[in-house]
Amino acid sequence: VAESFSLRIASSGGDYDVDISTGLFAEVIERGQFDAVVSDRYFLPKLQSAGVPVIAVEADEGHKNLATVEEVVVGFKSAGLHRASRVLAVGGGVVQDVATLAASLYMRGIAWTYMPTTLMAMADSCIGGKSSINAGGMKNLIGNIYPPTSVLIDPDFIESLSAEGIAGGMSEAVKICFCRGPEAFDRYLELTPAASTPEGGAPWLHHVLTSKQWFIEIDEFDRKERRLLNFGHTFGHAMEAGVGFSISHGLAVSLGILSALRFTADSGGADLIGSPLDAHCKQLVEMVPDVGERLALIDIDQFEAAFRHDKKHGSDGLHLILPAVGRGVEEVVVADLEPGVAAARKAVESVVSEVTS
Ligand SMILES: NC(=O)c1ccc[n+]([C@@H]2O[C@H](COP(=O)([O-])OP(=O)(O)OC[C@H]3O[C@@H](n4cnc5c(N)ncnc54)[C@H](O)[C@@H]3O)[C@@H](O)[C@H]2O)c1
């Protein structure tokens, strides 16, 4: 029998419990504790016996907008929800973002429970309470923080995910554990081989979420420590832009970490190449068969333009999260802009040539 785990997250918007247990989805639907469900359209067949109104959301970037939030809010009204009603949201990051904002706005805020279904959402975004909604063709322009009253994780959802979905979730997970420090990273490497099995999913998720918990509790509003979780993201986001978003965000995080390692290796951290983090991120990238073909089409000038304009940089230079000797990562300000950009370009070119060769 697979073990169950739980943790409690402290947050200024209210503390909340996270329960991790296989079979939880069927249990929750059977218990019928909710007055309405907001769900990724993909799961509608599994919600036929829910016995309450189900509001379906298309889980893609084109629908992660205010129009969908409005549809969900109107759906709440049609379902007769009042301030004390209980809502369940089922889906990955798109459903989470839409449900967070809709629940925070309806009648100035109603309680909601989140059941994440992608590995990224289970291992990372389900705690922290953030929402990000696209607007005017731009990604994640609108957002707030409105944590759920509880998070219920059923690792059985991992079974139907694609290799890219699993590699992407693991990329965010390894980033969290490496940033937390050497012990958390070693434990992550021990637990990962069994992460996609029915017995291994729950302990793996518990470890990753406990590692993330430290960051969100110590720095709920992203001012200092939580910024470290941007490791791999400045390179990764710009690589996503360089390939016209043909690689998923999660996979871009692994590619971004590989680039950050090469950037640091060139300025004195040579032992990072071939390190356990380097080897693991390469393995994650290799889980996706055609990633080399997609990466080969990168427009390196497009990468550079996106890298220069990353929103985390400051007026004092490039702000990068880079490996720190023996203790996870640190924020580094690269004041010499042009040599910094040239070094970033070189690091990415070397990742592209390794992955495509
Ligand atoms: N709020 C936050 O803190 C936060 C953090 C990171 C990312 N995000 C956002 O999350 C979004 C990405 O979310 P995501 O990667 O979780 O996926 P997603 O919600 O975009 O879903 C991706 C695809 O997977 C399908 N899917 C979901 N669960 C499945 C399952 N168990 N089996 C098979 N298919 C399944 C969906 O139907 C969809 O087609 C982005 O919009 C990103 O901006 C939010």
Short mmCIF file of C-alpha atoms in Angstrom, two decimals, residues 1-254:
data_model
loop_
_atom_site.label_atom_id
_atom_site.label_comp_id
_atom_site.label_asym_id
_atom_site.label_seq_id
_atom_site.Cartn_x
_atom_site.Cartn_y
_atom_site.Cartn_z
CA VAL A 1 0.00 0.00 0.00
CA ALA A 2 1.36 3.41 -0.98
CA GLU A 3 2.09 5.71 1.95
CA SER A 4 0.27 9.03 2.49
CA PHE A 5 1.98 12.30 3.40
CA SER A 6 0.90 15.73 4.50
CA LEU A 7 2.37 19.14 5.24
CA ARG A 8 0.95 22.44 6.45
CA ILE A 9 1.89 25.69 4.74
CA ALA A 10 1.91 28.93 6.71
CA SER A 11 0.66 31.91 4.72
CA SER A 12 -0.56 35.41 5.54
CA GLY A 13 -3.76 34.61 3.61
CA GLY A 14 -4.42 31.64 5.93
CA ASP A 15 -2.53 28.41 6.60
CA TYR A 16 -3.41 25.41 4.47
CA ASP A 17 -2.87 21.65 4.47
CA VAL A 18 -1.43 19.64 1.63
CA ASP A 19 -2.40 15.95 1.54
CA ILE A 20 -0.63 13.54 -0.79
CA SER A 21 -2.22 10.14 -1.31
CA THR A 22 -2.92 7.83 -4.25
CA GLY A 23 -6.60 7.31 -5.02
CA LEU A 24 -7.53 10.69 -3.52
CA PHE A 25 -9.35 11.93 -6.63
CA ALA A 26 -11.90 9.08 -6.66
CA GLU A 27 -12.32 9.43 -2.90
CA VAL A 28 -12.97 13.16 -3.05
CA ILE A 29 -15.56 12.83 -5.82
CA GLU A 30 -17.30 10.02 -3.95
CA ARG A 31 -17.39 11.97 -0.69
CA GLY A 32 -19.15 14.84 -2.52
CA GLN A 33 -17.86 17.62 -0.26
CA PHE A 34 -17.90 20.32 -2.91
CA ASP A 35 -20.64 22.53 -4.35
CA ALA A 36 -18.99 22.97 -7.76
CA VAL A 37 -15.89 21.82 -9.65
CA VAL A 38 -13.69 23.87 -12.01
CA SER A 39 -11.87 21.37 -14.18
CA ASP A 40 -9.52 20.98 -17.09
CA ARG A 41 -11.82 19.81 -19.92
CA TYR A 42 -9.59 16.71 -20.23
CA PHE A 43 -11.01 15.30 -16.97
CA LEU A 44 -14.72 15.79 -17.75
CA PRO A 45 -15.28 12.05 -18.41
CA LYS A 46 -13.99 11.32 -14.90
CA LEU A 47 -16.34 13.88 -13.35
CA GLN A 48 -19.62 12.52 -14.66
CA SER A 49 -20.51 11.14 -11.25
CA ALA A 50 -19.59 14.34 -9.41
CA GLY A 51 -23.24 15.25 -8.89
CA VAL A 52 -22.50 19.00 -8.81
CA PRO A 53 -22.03 21.61 -11.58
CA VAL A 54 -18.69 21.21 -13.39
CA ILE A 55 -17.20 24.30 -15.07
CA ALA A 56 -14.82 23.21 -17.83
CA VAL A 57 -11.68 25.17 -18.74
CA GLU A 58 -9.56 24.66 -21.88
CA ALA A 59 -6.06 24.16 -20.49
CA ASP A 60 -4.02 26.20 -22.95
CA GLU A 61 -2.29 29.58 -22.92
CA GLY A 62 -4.88 31.07 -25.30
CA HIS A 63 -7.58 30.50 -22.67
CA LYS A 64 -5.58 31.66 -19.65
CA ASN A 65 -7.19 35.09 -19.83
CA LEU A 66 -9.72 37.35 -18.14
CA ALA A 67 -12.52 36.12 -20.42
CA THR A 68 -12.10 32.60 -19.01
CA VAL A 69 -11.93 33.97 -15.44
CA GLU A 70 -15.22 35.78 -16.13
CA GLU A 71 -16.78 32.56 -17.50
CA VAL A 72 -15.76 30.73 -14.33
CA VAL A 73 -17.14 33.48 -12.09
CA VAL A 74 -20.44 33.44 -14.01
CA GLY A 75 -20.38 29.63 -13.74
CA PHE A 76 -20.09 29.99 -9.95
CA LYS A 77 -23.19 32.21 -9.97
CA SER A 78 -25.14 29.78 -12.18
CA ALA A 79 -24.16 26.99 -9.78
CA GLY A 80 -25.75 29.02 -6.98
CA LEU A 81 -22.52 29.43 -5.02
CA HIS A 82 -22.54 31.78 -2.02
CA ARG A 83 -19.79 33.00 0.28
CA ALA A 84 -19.69 29.77 2.28
CA SER A 85 -19.71 27.43 -0.76
CA ARG A 86 -16.83 25.04 -1.41
CA VAL A 87 -15.17 24.82 -4.81
CA LEU A 88 -12.77 22.16 -6.09
CA ALA A 89 -10.35 22.98 -8.95
CA VAL A 90 -8.87 20.05 -10.91
CA GLY A 91 -6.09 20.56 -13.46
CA GLY A 92 -2.57 21.79 -14.14
CA GLY A 93 -1.13 25.30 -13.96
CA VAL A 94 -3.66 26.85 -16.35
CA VAL A 95 -6.64 25.73 -14.26
CA GLN A 96 -4.79 26.74 -11.10
CA ASP A 97 -4.13 30.27 -12.40
CA VAL A 98 -7.72 30.74 -13.58
CA ALA A 99 -9.28 29.21 -10.44
CA THR A 100 -7.07 31.25 -8.09
CA LEU A 101 -8.15 34.56 -9.62
CA ALA A 102 -11.81 33.54 -10.05
CA ALA A 103 -12.10 32.29 -6.44
CA SER A 104 -10.45 35.48 -5.14
CA LEU A 105 -12.86 37.72 -7.08
CA TYR A 106 -16.22 35.93 -6.71
CA MET A 107 -18.14 37.67 -3.90
CA ARG A 108 -14.77 39.18 -2.88
CA GLY A 109 -13.34 35.74 -2.27
CA ILE A 110 -14.58 32.20 -1.64
CA ALA A 111 -12.76 29.16 -0.28
CA TRP A 112 -11.35 26.73 -2.81
CA THR A 113 -9.46 23.43 -2.83
CA TYR A 114 -6.87 22.66 -5.46
CA MET A 115 -6.16 19.23 -6.92
CA PRO A 116 -3.14 19.53 -9.25
CA THR A 117 -2.89 17.07 -12.17
CA THR A 118 0.43 17.85 -13.92
CA LEU A 119 3.79 17.05 -12.36
CA MET A 120 4.77 20.73 -12.45
CA ALA A 121 1.65 21.70 -10.53
CA MET A 122 1.93 18.80 -8.06
CA ALA A 123 5.62 19.35 -7.30
CA ASP A 124 5.83 23.12 -7.52
CA SER A 125 3.04 25.58 -8.28
CA CYS A 126 0.31 24.06 -6.03
CA ILE A 127 1.88 25.76 -3.02
CA GLY A 128 2.63 29.47 -2.99
CA GLY A 129 -0.83 30.75 -3.88
CA LYS A 130 0.14 32.75 -6.97
CA SER A 131 -1.99 33.34 -10.04
CA SER A 132 -0.81 34.65 -13.42
CA ILE A 133 -3.17 35.51 -16.25
CA ASN A 134 -2.23 36.48 -19.82
CA ALA A 135 -3.47 39.80 -21.24
CA GLY A 136 -3.04 41.67 -24.52
CA GLY A 137 -1.08 38.76 -25.98
CA MET A 138 1.45 39.00 -23.15
CA LYS A 139 2.14 36.17 -20.73
CA ASN A 140 1.38 36.37 -17.01
CA LEU A 141 0.67 40.12 -16.95
CA ILE A 142 -2.08 39.99 -14.32
CA GLY A 143 -1.87 38.19 -11.01
CA ASN A 144 -2.48 38.00 -7.31
CA ILE A 145 -1.82 35.78 -4.33
CA TYR A 146 -4.86 33.87 -3.02
CA PRO A 147 -3.95 30.46 -1.58
CA PRO A 148 -6.40 27.57 -1.60
CA THR A 149 -7.82 26.40 1.74
CA SER A 150 -6.38 22.97 1.02
CA VAL A 151 -4.38 21.13 -1.61
CA LEU A 152 -5.14 17.48 -2.39
CA ILE A 153 -2.55 15.61 -4.46
CA ASP A 154 -3.25 12.28 -6.10
CA PRO A 155 -0.01 10.92 -7.65
CA ASP A 156 -2.12 8.62 -9.87
CA PHE A 157 -2.49 11.59 -12.22
CA ILE A 158 1.19 11.11 -13.20
CA GLU A 159 0.27 7.94 -15.17
CA SER A 160 -1.33 9.74 -18.11
CA LEU A 161 1.31 12.48 -18.50
CA SER A 162 3.60 12.69 -21.54
CA ALA A 163 7.39 12.28 -21.27
CA GLU A 164 7.70 16.04 -21.79
CA GLY A 165 5.20 16.64 -18.97
CA ILE A 166 7.22 14.43 -16.63
CA ALA A 167 10.59 15.87 -17.66
CA GLY A 168 9.17 19.40 -17.25
CA GLY A 169 7.82 18.72 -13.76
CA MET A 170 11.09 17.12 -12.72
CA SER A 171 13.03 20.10 -14.07
CA GLU A 172 11.19 22.45 -11.71
CA ALA A 173 11.57 19.91 -8.90
CA VAL A 174 15.33 19.46 -9.27
CA LYS A 175 15.69 23.23 -9.41
CA ILE A 176 13.86 23.61 -6.08
CA CYS A 177 15.88 20.89 -4.33
CA PHE A 178 19.24 22.10 -5.68
CA CYS A 179 18.44 25.65 -4.58
CA ARG A 180 17.48 24.40 -1.10
CA GLY A 181 20.98 22.96 -0.59
CA PRO A 182 23.17 19.85 -0.91
CA GLU A 183 21.17 17.64 1.47
CA ALA A 184 17.84 18.34 -0.23
CA PHE A 185 19.46 17.77 -3.62
CA ASP A 186 21.02 14.41 -2.61
CA ARG A 187 17.70 13.19 -1.21
CA TYR A 188 15.98 14.29 -4.43
CA LEU A 189 18.42 12.19 -6.48
CA GLU A 190 17.77 9.18 -4.23
CA LEU A 191 13.97 9.41 -4.57
CA THR A 192 13.74 10.32 -8.26
CA PRO A 193 14.18 6.89 -9.90
CA ALA A 194 10.87 5.76 -8.31
CA ALA A 195 9.03 9.09 -8.72
CA SER A 196 6.76 7.87 -11.55
CA THR A 197 5.75 4.64 -9.78
CA PRO A 198 2.56 4.31 -7.67
CA GLU A 199 4.65 3.81 -4.47
CA GLY A 200 7.37 6.35 -5.23
CA GLY A 201 5.31 9.37 -6.29
CA ALA A 202 4.04 10.43 -2.85
CA PRO A 203 7.41 10.45 -0.97
CA TRP A 204 9.06 12.21 -3.91
CA LEU A 205 6.36 14.92 -4.03
CA HIS A 206 6.50 15.32 -0.25
CA HIS A 207 10.26 15.90 -0.38
CA VAL A 208 10.07 18.44 -3.21
CA LEU A 209 7.16 20.35 -1.63
CA THR A 210 8.88 20.41 1.78
CA SER A 211 11.95 21.87 0.06
CA LYS A 212 9.82 24.55 -1.64
CA GLN A 213 7.92 25.24 1.60
CA TRP A 214 11.06 26.73 3.16
CA PHE A 215 11.29 29.38 0.40
CA ILE A 216 7.64 30.41 0.37
CA GLU A 217 7.34 30.63 4.15
CA ILE A 218 10.52 32.61 4.68
CA ASP A 219 9.78 34.99 1.79
CA GLU A 220 6.08 34.83 0.86
CA PHE A 221 6.22 37.93 -1.34
CA ASP A 222 9.27 37.18 -3.50
CA ARG A 223 11.67 39.77 -2.07
CA LYS A 224 14.79 37.74 -1.32
CA GLU A 225 15.14 33.97 -0.80
CA ARG A 226 12.23 33.03 -3.08
CA ARG A 227 13.95 34.87 -5.93
CA LEU A 228 16.58 32.11 -5.89
CA LEU A 229 13.94 29.78 -7.35
CA ASN A 230 14.42 31.73 -10.56
CA PHE A 231 17.53 29.54 -11.12
CA GLY A 232 17.63 28.44 -14.78
CA HIS A 233 14.72 30.73 -15.64
CA THR A 234 16.45 33.78 -17.13
CA PHE A 235 18.30 31.51 -19.57
CA GLY A 236 15.29 29.18 -19.96
CA HIS A 237 12.69 31.87 -20.70
CA ALA A 238 14.98 33.44 -23.31
CA MET A 239 15.62 30.02 -24.89
CA GLU A 240 11.85 29.45 -25.07
CA ALA A 241 11.58 32.76 -26.93
CA GLY A 242 14.53 31.80 -29.18
CA VAL A 243 12.73 28.67 -30.40
CA GLY A 244 9.36 30.42 -30.78
CA PHE A 245 7.95 28.59 -27.72
CA SER A 246 8.21 25.16 -29.39
CA ILE A 247 9.66 23.69 -26.18
CA SER A 248 7.65 23.54 -22.98
CA HIS A 249 8.48 25.83 -20.11
CA GLY A 250 9.49 22.92 -17.86
CA LEU A 251 11.95 21.54 -20.36
CA ALA A 252 13.33 25.04 -20.91
CA VAL A 253 14.12 25.15 -17.18
CA SER A 254 16.47 22.14 -17.54
#
